[in-house]
Short mmCIF file of C-alpha atoms and ligand atoms in Angstrom, two decimals:
data_model
loop_
_atom_site.label_atom_id
_atom_site.label_comp_id
_atom_site.label_asym_id
_atom_site.label_seq_id
_atom_site.Cartn_x
_atom_site.Cartn_y
_atom_site.Cartn_z
CA MET A 224 22.17 -15.97 -35.80
CA ALA A 225 25.23 -14.08 -34.97
CA ILE A 226 28.24 -12.87 -37.07
CA LEU A 227 31.66 -11.88 -36.24
CA ILE A 228 33.71 -9.96 -38.76
CA LYS A 229 37.24 -9.95 -38.13
CA ASN A 230 39.69 -7.33 -39.04
CA GLY A 231 37.59 -5.38 -41.65
CA ARG A 232 38.39 -1.55 -42.58
CA VAL A 233 34.92 -0.02 -41.33
CA ILE A 234 34.16 2.82 -43.77
CA THR A 235 31.09 5.23 -42.98
CA ALA A 236 30.09 8.62 -44.42
CA THR A 237 32.56 10.10 -41.71
CA ASP A 238 34.91 7.39 -40.18
CA ASP A 239 37.34 4.95 -41.44
CA TYR A 240 38.72 2.38 -38.83
CA THR A 241 39.96 -1.33 -38.72
CA ALA A 242 37.60 -3.03 -36.13
CA ASP A 243 35.78 -6.41 -35.46
CA VAL A 244 31.92 -5.86 -36.02
CA TYR A 245 29.77 -8.46 -33.91
CA CYS A 246 25.88 -8.71 -35.08
CA GLU A 247 23.70 -10.73 -33.09
CA GLY A 248 19.96 -10.84 -34.26
CA GLU A 249 19.07 -8.19 -36.73
CA THR A 250 21.51 -5.74 -35.12
CA VAL A 251 25.03 -4.47 -34.91
CA ARG A 252 25.91 -5.18 -31.01
CA ARG A 253 29.47 -4.43 -30.75
CA ILE A 254 32.56 -2.53 -32.55
CA GLU A 255 35.74 -2.97 -30.98
CA ALA A 256 39.49 -3.08 -32.09
CA GLU A 257 39.41 -6.82 -31.24
CA ILE A 258 36.74 -9.18 -30.27
CA ASP A 259 37.91 -12.37 -29.00
CA PRO A 260 35.55 -15.12 -30.72
CA ALA A 261 35.66 -17.22 -27.36
CA SER A 262 33.25 -14.26 -26.12
CA VAL A 263 30.67 -15.00 -28.76
CA PRO A 264 30.61 -18.62 -28.92
CA GLY A 265 28.38 -19.70 -31.72
CA ALA A 266 29.07 -16.96 -33.98
CA GLU A 267 30.01 -17.35 -37.47
CA VAL A 268 33.23 -15.69 -37.98
CA ILE A 269 33.88 -13.82 -41.18
CA ASP A 270 37.43 -12.60 -42.05
CA ALA A 271 37.47 -9.40 -43.35
CA SER A 272 41.13 -8.83 -43.63
CA GLY A 273 42.08 -6.44 -46.57
CA LYS A 274 38.30 -5.65 -47.29
CA TYR A 275 36.06 -2.89 -46.42
CA VAL A 276 33.15 -3.15 -44.25
CA PHE A 277 30.33 -0.88 -45.94
CA PRO A 278 26.84 -0.19 -44.62
CA GLY A 279 24.32 -2.07 -46.72
CA PHE A 280 23.81 0.45 -49.71
CA ILE A 281 20.32 1.95 -50.33
CA ASP A 282 18.81 2.48 -53.89
CA PRO A 283 16.39 5.34 -53.53
CA HIS A 284 14.81 4.96 -57.03
CA VAL A 285 14.03 1.91 -58.57
CA HIS A 286 11.12 0.59 -60.72
CA VAL A 287 10.23 -2.95 -60.30
CA TYR A 288 6.49 -3.29 -61.18
CA LEU A 289 6.01 -0.42 -63.83
CA PRO A 290 3.07 -0.63 -66.46
CA PHE A 291 4.66 1.80 -68.93
CA MET A 292 4.22 2.79 -72.53
CA GLY A 293 1.91 -0.16 -73.12
CA THR A 294 4.31 -2.86 -71.49
CA TYR A 295 5.43 -3.98 -68.04
CA ALA A 296 8.88 -3.59 -66.53
CA LYS A 297 10.96 -6.84 -66.64
CA ASP A 298 11.92 -7.77 -62.95
CA ASP A 299 10.05 -8.86 -60.24
CA TYR A 300 10.92 -8.80 -56.34
CA GLY A 301 12.71 -12.44 -56.85
CA SER A 302 14.88 -11.16 -59.63
CA VAL A 303 15.39 -7.50 -58.44
CA SER A 304 16.18 -8.30 -54.71
CA LYS A 305 18.66 -10.76 -55.80
CA ALA A 306 20.36 -8.52 -58.09
CA ALA A 307 20.57 -5.60 -56.03
CA LEU A 308 21.89 -7.83 -53.12
CA LEU A 309 24.79 -9.46 -55.28
CA GLY A 310 25.68 -5.86 -55.82
CA GLY A 311 25.74 -4.75 -52.39
CA THR A 312 22.48 -3.07 -52.23
CA THR A 313 20.16 -3.97 -49.15
CA SER A 314 17.27 -1.54 -49.18
CA LEU A 315 15.27 -0.52 -51.99
CA ILE A 316 12.84 2.58 -52.55
CA GLU A 317 10.48 1.76 -55.29
CA MET A 318 7.91 4.24 -56.95
CA VAL A 319 4.55 3.30 -57.06
CA CYS A 320 3.31 4.97 -60.35
CA PRO A 321 -0.49 4.58 -60.42
CA SER A 322 -2.48 5.45 -63.65
CA ARG A 323 -4.72 8.72 -63.13
CA THR A 324 -7.91 6.48 -62.69
CA GLU A 325 -6.32 4.07 -60.05
CA GLU A 326 -6.98 4.87 -56.42
CA PRO A 327 -3.87 5.37 -54.50
CA ALA A 328 -4.60 2.98 -51.65
CA GLU A 329 -5.51 0.24 -54.10
CA ALA A 330 -2.03 0.93 -56.11
CA LEU A 331 -0.22 0.86 -53.04
CA GLU A 332 -1.61 -2.40 -52.01
CA LEU A 333 -1.05 -3.83 -55.31
CA TRP A 334 2.81 -2.78 -55.61
CA ARG A 335 3.32 -3.95 -51.92
CA GLY A 336 1.78 -7.19 -52.91
CA LYS A 337 4.36 -7.84 -55.49
CA ALA A 338 7.19 -7.37 -52.80
CA ASP A 339 5.78 -9.04 -49.79
CA GLY A 340 6.74 -12.64 -49.03
CA LEU A 341 8.72 -12.39 -52.20
CA SER A 342 11.76 -9.71 -51.57
CA ALA A 343 15.18 -10.97 -50.22
CA CYS A 344 16.23 -7.35 -49.44
CA ASP A 345 14.24 -4.77 -47.35
CA TYR A 346 11.87 -2.24 -49.18
CA THR A 347 9.57 0.65 -49.03
CA PHE A 348 7.83 2.84 -51.55
CA HIS A 349 7.63 6.66 -52.64
CA MET A 350 3.66 6.95 -53.26
CA GLY A 351 3.24 8.15 -56.68
CA VAL A 352 0.66 11.13 -56.88
CA THR A 353 -0.79 10.81 -60.39
CA ARG A 354 -4.29 12.76 -59.64
CA TYR A 355 -5.25 14.99 -57.07
CA ASP A 356 -8.64 15.32 -55.38
CA ASP A 357 -10.78 14.92 -52.16
CA ALA A 358 -10.68 11.20 -52.25
CA VAL A 359 -6.97 11.09 -53.28
CA GLU A 360 -6.04 13.43 -50.50
CA SER A 361 -7.71 11.36 -47.84
CA GLN A 362 -5.98 8.32 -49.17
CA LEU A 363 -2.54 9.87 -49.34
CA ARG A 364 -3.32 10.98 -45.39
CA GLU A 365 -3.97 7.26 -44.63
CA ILE A 366 -0.98 6.29 -46.64
CA VAL A 367 1.56 8.31 -44.76
CA ALA A 368 -0.06 7.44 -41.32
CA GLY A 369 0.74 3.75 -42.46
CA GLY A 370 4.44 4.32 -42.80
CA ILE A 371 4.88 5.55 -46.38
CA ALA A 372 6.57 9.25 -45.67
CA SER A 373 7.44 10.10 -49.42
CA PHE A 374 5.50 11.23 -52.37
CA LYS A 375 6.64 11.17 -56.03
CA VAL A 376 5.31 13.33 -58.67
CA PHE A 377 6.01 13.62 -62.36
CA LEU A 378 6.31 16.73 -64.41
CA ALA A 379 6.82 14.78 -67.62
CA TYR A 380 4.91 11.82 -69.36
CA LYS A 381 1.53 13.87 -70.21
CA GLY A 382 -1.44 12.10 -70.24
CA ALA A 383 0.08 9.07 -68.02
CA PHE A 384 1.48 9.88 -64.96
CA GLY A 385 2.34 13.67 -65.15
CA VAL A 386 0.53 15.89 -62.95
CA THR A 387 -1.21 19.43 -63.53
CA ASP A 388 -0.07 22.50 -62.04
CA PRO A 389 -3.01 22.70 -59.47
CA GLU A 390 -2.13 19.02 -58.81
CA LEU A 391 1.36 19.54 -58.29
CA TYR A 392 0.39 22.74 -55.72
CA HIS A 393 -1.94 20.80 -53.75
CA THR A 394 0.44 17.67 -53.54
CA LEU A 395 3.08 19.99 -52.16
CA ARG A 396 0.61 21.62 -49.68
CA LEU A 397 -0.45 18.38 -48.29
CA ALA A 398 3.31 17.16 -48.20
CA ARG A 399 4.06 20.10 -46.24
CA GLU A 400 1.26 19.77 -43.75
CA LEU A 401 2.27 16.05 -43.28
CA GLY A 402 6.06 16.63 -43.21
CA VAL A 403 6.46 14.27 -46.12
CA ILE A 404 9.31 15.03 -48.84
CA VAL A 405 7.91 15.09 -52.43
CA THR A 406 10.28 13.56 -55.16
CA ALA A 407 9.82 14.59 -58.57
CA HIS A 408 10.45 14.11 -61.84
CA CYS A 409 11.53 17.09 -63.57
CA GLU A 410 10.92 17.84 -67.29
CA ASN A 411 8.80 20.42 -69.24
CA GLU A 412 6.27 18.10 -70.90
CA THR A 413 4.75 20.53 -73.21
CA LEU A 414 8.15 21.33 -74.80
CA ILE A 415 8.81 17.46 -75.08
CA ASP A 416 5.55 16.86 -76.65
CA GLU A 417 6.01 19.50 -79.29
CA ARG A 418 9.65 18.43 -80.05
CA GLN A 419 8.47 14.94 -80.58
CA ARG A 420 6.05 15.80 -82.90
CA GLU A 421 8.47 17.94 -85.16
CA LEU A 422 10.95 15.43 -84.96
CA LEU A 423 8.88 12.74 -85.86
CA ALA A 424 7.44 14.77 -88.58
CA ALA A 425 10.44 15.32 -90.10
CA GLY A 426 11.20 11.41 -90.52
CA ASN A 427 13.67 11.56 -87.51
CA GLY A 428 12.61 8.69 -85.31
CA ASP A 429 15.72 6.80 -84.25
CA PRO A 430 16.77 6.33 -80.72
CA GLY A 431 19.42 9.37 -81.00
CA PHE A 432 16.57 11.94 -81.42
CA HIS A 433 15.29 11.06 -77.65
CA GLU A 434 17.86 13.38 -76.32
CA ILE A 435 17.37 15.89 -79.17
CA SER A 436 13.54 15.81 -77.75
CA ARG A 437 14.21 16.81 -74.54
CA PRO A 438 17.42 19.05 -74.10
CA THR A 439 19.00 19.91 -70.98
CA LEU A 440 16.98 23.23 -70.95
CA VAL A 441 13.56 21.15 -70.97
CA GLU A 442 15.00 19.40 -67.64
CA ALA A 443 16.05 22.78 -65.86
CA GLU A 444 12.66 24.32 -66.96
CA GLY A 445 11.32 21.19 -64.89
CA VAL A 446 13.72 22.04 -61.94
CA ASN A 447 12.69 25.77 -61.84
CA HIS A 448 9.19 24.84 -62.10
CA LEU A 449 9.14 22.32 -59.19
CA MET A 450 11.64 24.96 -57.32
CA THR A 451 8.86 27.77 -57.67
CA PHE A 452 6.28 25.51 -56.46
CA ALA A 453 8.22 24.54 -53.60
CA GLU A 454 9.19 27.68 -52.56
CA MET A 455 5.71 29.03 -52.39
CA THR A 456 4.34 25.97 -50.51
CA SER A 457 7.59 25.60 -48.16
CA ALA A 458 7.43 21.75 -49.07
CA HIS A 459 10.50 19.79 -49.09
CA VAL A 460 11.41 18.29 -52.39
CA TYR A 461 14.05 15.87 -54.02
CA VAL A 462 14.93 16.17 -57.51
CA VAL A 463 15.26 12.39 -58.94
CA HIS A 464 17.77 11.70 -61.68
CA THR A 465 19.29 14.78 -62.76
CA SER A 466 21.35 14.61 -65.80
CA CYS A 467 23.01 17.83 -66.21
CA GLN A 468 24.72 20.75 -64.98
CA LEU A 469 21.70 23.00 -65.98
CA ALA A 470 19.33 21.02 -63.66
CA VAL A 471 21.56 20.82 -60.85
CA ASP A 472 22.42 24.47 -60.81
CA ALA A 473 18.66 25.43 -60.94
CA ALA A 474 18.02 23.51 -57.88
CA ARG A 475 21.39 24.79 -56.27
CA ARG A 476 20.07 28.39 -56.68
CA ALA A 477 16.87 27.52 -55.31
CA ILE A 478 18.50 25.93 -52.35
CA ASP A 479 20.49 29.11 -51.91
CA ARG A 480 17.57 31.15 -51.69
CA GLY A 481 16.32 28.85 -48.71
CA VAL A 482 14.45 26.14 -50.39
CA ARG A 483 14.83 22.70 -48.97
CA ALA A 484 15.71 20.59 -51.78
CA TRP A 485 17.90 17.43 -52.47
CA VAL A 486 19.34 16.42 -55.63
CA GLU A 487 19.96 12.85 -56.85
CA THR A 488 21.81 11.90 -60.23
CA VAL A 489 21.72 8.13 -61.26
CA ILE A 490 24.81 5.69 -62.41
CA PRO A 491 23.99 5.76 -66.00
CA TYR A 492 24.52 9.66 -66.31
CA LEU A 493 27.71 9.13 -64.48
CA VAL A 494 29.25 6.51 -66.95
CA LEU A 495 27.06 6.64 -70.22
CA ASP A 496 26.99 9.41 -72.92
CA ASN A 497 24.51 9.93 -75.66
CA SER A 498 27.24 8.48 -77.98
CA TYR A 499 25.76 5.26 -76.65
CA ALA A 500 22.27 6.24 -77.74
CA GLU A 501 23.24 7.59 -81.08
CA GLN A 502 24.94 4.26 -82.29
CA PRO A 503 23.52 3.36 -85.93
CA GLY A 504 20.58 1.10 -86.11
CA PHE A 505 18.46 0.59 -83.27
CA GLU A 506 20.92 -0.53 -80.62
CA GLY A 507 20.83 2.67 -79.38
CA ALA A 508 17.30 2.09 -77.80
CA LYS A 509 19.15 0.02 -74.86
CA TYR A 510 20.22 3.24 -73.56
CA VAL A 511 17.03 5.51 -73.84
CA MET A 512 15.87 6.41 -70.36
CA SER A 513 14.47 10.10 -69.42
CA PRO A 514 15.98 12.47 -68.77
CA PRO A 515 18.37 11.23 -71.40
CA VAL A 516 21.87 10.27 -70.94
CA ARG A 517 23.68 13.40 -71.93
CA ASP A 518 26.81 14.71 -74.07
CA SER A 519 30.12 13.48 -72.24
CA SER A 520 30.97 17.04 -71.22
CA GLN A 521 28.39 16.89 -68.41
CA GLN A 522 29.97 13.75 -66.71
CA PRO A 523 32.90 15.79 -65.02
CA PHE A 524 30.30 18.24 -63.64
CA LEU A 525 28.20 15.58 -62.32
CA TRP A 526 31.36 13.70 -60.63
CA ASN A 527 32.27 16.89 -59.27
CA ALA A 528 28.95 17.62 -57.85
CA VAL A 529 28.98 14.33 -56.16
CA ARG A 530 32.37 15.03 -54.85
CA ASP A 531 31.24 18.25 -53.52
CA ARG A 532 28.12 16.74 -52.20
CA LEU A 533 25.87 19.38 -54.16
CA ILE A 534 24.33 15.89 -55.53
CA SER A 535 23.32 14.14 -52.26
CA THR A 536 22.81 10.67 -53.86
CA VAL A 537 23.49 8.37 -56.56
CA ALA A 538 20.59 5.98 -57.14
CA THR A 539 19.79 3.65 -60.39
CA ASP A 540 16.24 4.69 -61.87
CA HIS A 541 16.55 0.82 -62.34
CA ALA A 542 13.74 0.56 -65.23
CA PRO A 543 14.41 -2.78 -66.80
CA PHE A 544 12.89 -3.43 -70.27
CA ASP A 545 14.07 -6.10 -72.42
CA PHE A 546 15.73 -5.03 -75.89
CA GLU A 547 13.73 -7.90 -77.94
CA GLY A 548 9.87 -7.47 -77.75
CA GLN A 549 10.00 -4.16 -75.49
CA LYS A 550 12.50 -1.65 -76.47
CA GLU A 551 11.86 -2.69 -79.96
CA MET A 552 8.16 -1.41 -80.00
CA GLY A 553 9.90 2.02 -80.80
CA ARG A 554 11.64 0.80 -83.91
CA GLY A 555 11.36 3.96 -86.18
CA ASP A 556 9.67 6.09 -83.60
CA PHE A 557 11.77 6.75 -80.41
CA THR A 558 8.70 8.12 -78.48
CA ARG A 559 7.63 4.42 -78.29
CA ILE A 560 10.60 2.82 -76.67
CA PRO A 561 9.95 2.02 -73.04
CA ASN A 562 12.33 4.39 -71.15
CA GLY A 563 14.82 2.93 -68.80
CA ILE A 564 18.33 1.23 -68.23
CA PRO A 565 18.69 -1.77 -66.07
CA SER A 566 21.28 -0.99 -63.22
CA VAL A 567 20.40 -2.04 -60.05
CA GLN A 568 22.85 -4.87 -59.84
CA ASN A 569 25.72 -2.38 -61.49
CA ARG A 570 25.52 0.94 -59.53
CA ILE A 571 27.79 0.18 -56.60
CA GLU A 572 30.69 -1.54 -58.66
CA LEU A 573 30.44 1.17 -61.27
CA LEU A 574 30.32 3.85 -58.58
CA TYR A 575 33.54 2.25 -57.07
CA THR A 576 35.30 1.51 -60.33
CA HIS A 577 34.51 4.87 -61.91
CA GLY A 578 34.46 6.95 -58.82
CA VAL A 579 36.64 5.71 -55.88
CA ALA A 580 39.01 3.47 -58.04
CA THR A 581 39.76 6.40 -60.24
CA GLY A 582 40.09 8.98 -57.41
CA ARG A 583 37.10 11.24 -58.65
CA ILE A 584 35.45 10.54 -55.15
CA ASP A 585 36.66 9.17 -51.62
CA LEU A 586 35.25 6.13 -49.75
CA HIS A 587 33.39 8.31 -47.29
CA THR A 588 31.50 10.44 -50.07
CA PHE A 589 31.09 6.81 -51.88
CA VAL A 590 29.26 5.73 -48.85
CA ASP A 591 27.30 8.93 -48.21
CA CYS A 592 25.94 9.22 -51.55
CA ALA A 593 25.16 5.64 -52.30
CA SER A 594 23.56 4.74 -48.54
CA THR A 595 23.72 7.36 -45.65
CA GLN A 596 22.18 10.19 -47.38
CA ALA A 597 19.36 8.08 -49.01
CA ALA A 598 18.74 7.08 -45.25
CA ARG A 599 18.62 10.45 -43.82
CA ILE A 600 16.57 12.16 -46.39
CA PHE A 601 13.93 9.36 -46.40
CA GLY A 602 14.13 8.43 -42.48
CA LEU A 603 15.16 5.02 -43.10
CA GLU A 604 15.70 4.39 -39.41
CA GLY A 605 18.83 2.01 -38.38
CA LYS A 606 19.97 2.14 -41.93
CA GLY A 607 22.94 3.90 -43.64
CA THR A 608 25.83 3.29 -41.29
CA VAL A 609 27.60 1.04 -39.37
CA ALA A 610 27.01 1.28 -35.76
CA VAL A 611 26.24 -0.14 -32.42
CA GLY A 612 22.34 -0.51 -32.87
CA ALA A 613 22.12 -0.03 -36.31
CA ASP A 614 20.38 -2.64 -38.44
CA ALA A 615 23.11 -5.37 -39.46
CA ASP A 616 23.26 -4.45 -43.08
CA LEU A 617 26.39 -4.67 -44.05
CA CYS A 618 28.26 -4.99 -47.37
CA ILE A 619 32.00 -6.63 -46.98
CA TRP A 620 33.83 -5.25 -50.34
CA ASN A 621 36.69 -6.93 -51.71
CA PRO A 622 38.61 -4.03 -53.35
CA ASP A 623 40.97 -6.44 -55.33
CA HIS A 624 38.40 -8.26 -57.12
CA THR A 625 38.13 -7.61 -61.05
CA GLY A 626 35.17 -8.91 -63.12
CA VAL A 627 33.18 -8.08 -66.18
CA ILE A 628 29.57 -7.09 -66.45
CA SER A 629 27.42 -9.46 -68.85
CA ALA A 630 23.88 -9.84 -69.19
CA LYS A 631 24.78 -13.74 -69.45
CA THR A 632 25.53 -13.53 -65.85
CA HIS A 633 23.68 -10.73 -64.25
CA ALA A 634 20.61 -11.88 -62.12
CA MET A 635 18.40 -8.78 -63.48
CA ALA A 636 15.41 -10.06 -65.68
CA THR A 637 16.42 -8.27 -68.89
CA ASP A 638 17.82 -9.77 -71.86
CA TYR A 639 20.54 -7.20 -72.09
CA SER A 640 23.29 -5.28 -70.08
CA ALA A 641 23.81 -1.34 -70.68
CA PHE A 642 27.32 -2.08 -69.58
CA GLU A 643 28.11 -5.48 -71.52
CA GLY A 644 31.73 -6.37 -71.50
CA TRP A 645 32.75 -3.62 -69.14
CA GLU A 646 35.47 -4.47 -66.63
CA ILE A 647 34.80 -3.84 -63.12
CA THR A 648 37.16 -3.59 -60.07
CA GLY A 649 35.51 -4.58 -56.37
CA ARG A 650 32.86 -6.77 -55.55
CA ALA A 651 30.46 -7.33 -52.49
CA ASP A 652 31.86 -10.56 -51.48
CA THR A 653 29.61 -10.87 -48.14
CA VAL A 654 26.36 -9.11 -47.80
CA THR A 655 24.00 -9.26 -44.70
CA VAL A 656 20.57 -7.99 -44.34
CA ARG A 657 19.31 -7.40 -40.69
CA GLY A 658 22.04 -10.21 -39.72
CA GLU A 659 21.42 -12.93 -42.11
CA VAL A 660 24.06 -13.56 -44.54
CA VAL A 661 22.51 -13.07 -48.18
CA VAL A 662 25.39 -12.99 -50.30
CA ARG A 663 28.54 -15.21 -49.66
CA GLY A 664 31.70 -15.46 -51.99
CA GLY A 665 29.89 -12.92 -54.41
CA GLU A 666 27.08 -15.81 -54.56
CA PHE A 667 23.30 -15.16 -53.57
CA VAL A 668 22.37 -17.45 -50.42
CA GLY A 669 19.35 -15.25 -49.38
CA ALA A 670 15.84 -16.11 -48.76
CA HIS A 671 12.96 -14.85 -50.75
CA GLY A 672 10.57 -13.27 -48.32
CA HIS A 673 13.46 -12.22 -45.65
CA GLY A 674 13.31 -8.46 -46.78
CA LYS A 675 10.67 -6.48 -45.07
CA LEU A 676 8.58 -3.29 -45.62
CA LEU A 677 10.31 -0.52 -44.11
CA LYS A 678 7.74 1.87 -42.31
CA ARG A 679 8.84 5.55 -41.88
CA VAL A 680 7.50 8.46 -40.00
CA PRO A 681 7.43 11.71 -41.68
CA THR A 682 10.76 13.73 -40.91
CA HIS A 683 10.01 16.86 -43.27
O1 URP B 887 13.51 6.56 -68.37
C1 URP B 887 13.15 6.51 -67.14
N1 URP B 887 13.56 7.18 -66.35
N2 URP B 887 12.25 5.44 -66.89
C2 URP B 887 11.61 4.99 -65.63
C3 URP B 887 10.56 6.13 -65.34
C4 URP B 887 11.10 7.33 -64.87
O2 URP B 887 10.81 8.31 -65.49
O3 URP B 887 11.78 7.60 -63.57
ZN1 ZN B 888 11.59 9.91 -63.84
ZN1 ZN B 889 12.34 6.59 -62.15
#
């Protein structure tokens, strides 16, 4: 299979030029001002005039198979990979989240089994560490040797995924030794527990109290905690889903004193605020995630931190639960609402509409935070840029397209969209994954099973 993309405006994290791009097999082979189709007989010619040619986007934080709060996240790799590709995302990094009693090696096999043979996009995993003992340590060594070069820890979710301080310390020590980066959900679980108890005892069970139970200080304490441990162990760390200035500032202070840390935010925090979760009745449950969506005053800070590249990546934390039957488990008790907002399909269109089209970020920042940095930080060789020799993962973007988001038309498995009725500008017209066209004219034409597990070597 060969493709010749004519007259597109190629945008990378650093470059912006008009060129023809020729892909053969899985790889970009030529990028030249003009490539004569006669020189590449048999290649499919795609006209990208007036369009951008971006590298395939990478979502470094998704949940697909997720046993959580007594239920399971709704997507499988059939729906999630289709949704990701329709949104321009060509690679996913999923969190493996075992229970404390599950063995890591078995958990990884279980999670992999959900993706292998079904995913239409490429994928890899952050290995969740939810317990630490000798057996876990030896399995983690094997898992890293097998190509999984990042860990995930939760400082929240007491009694479920959360690690103790000794476990955190030993995980970071091992990560340092192996050159593996540790991604971390940072919130102080004791403060959350106590707050939740007080609020429920006072009869405050509506979704709007979720944010009050875990305010920005709780998140910042989690980040400070992680940074102290990272400084003590010299481990490299990545703070997932930062939602507020206090948390980002805590990470930046540590970085300034030499801690090797990277910061992620996720699309819901950039475009939603807690007025959505505070709606009367139970509608707000659709917007319950952790850390919570914050007061709208946080948004300018977050956008500026993305623009100034203090926040390296914009992911989704896609965690899909139906409103009916799943979010509803928490009627009258917000602590029982499964946490998460489905957004894997919407990340790029929302980032473009609310970031690029409004002038909050430029095209290079857009590509950097949604693709290039994830590839660099997590060692995804051949991904995150448009270059000769790179994987032919491309997103041909039509900046003139306008559309409306709706659960009626989305490919995610959930029965609602957190962005129902929102207008968007721009669309992934054509998407390729390692040289195969998987989206054409905004329609999914990919093959389930084309996606492959991306093996990574430790780079930290
Ligand atoms: O609310 C969230 N974020 N749900 C998914 C699990 C996690 O904490 O990332
Ligand atoms: Zn989390
Ligand atoms: Zn998550």
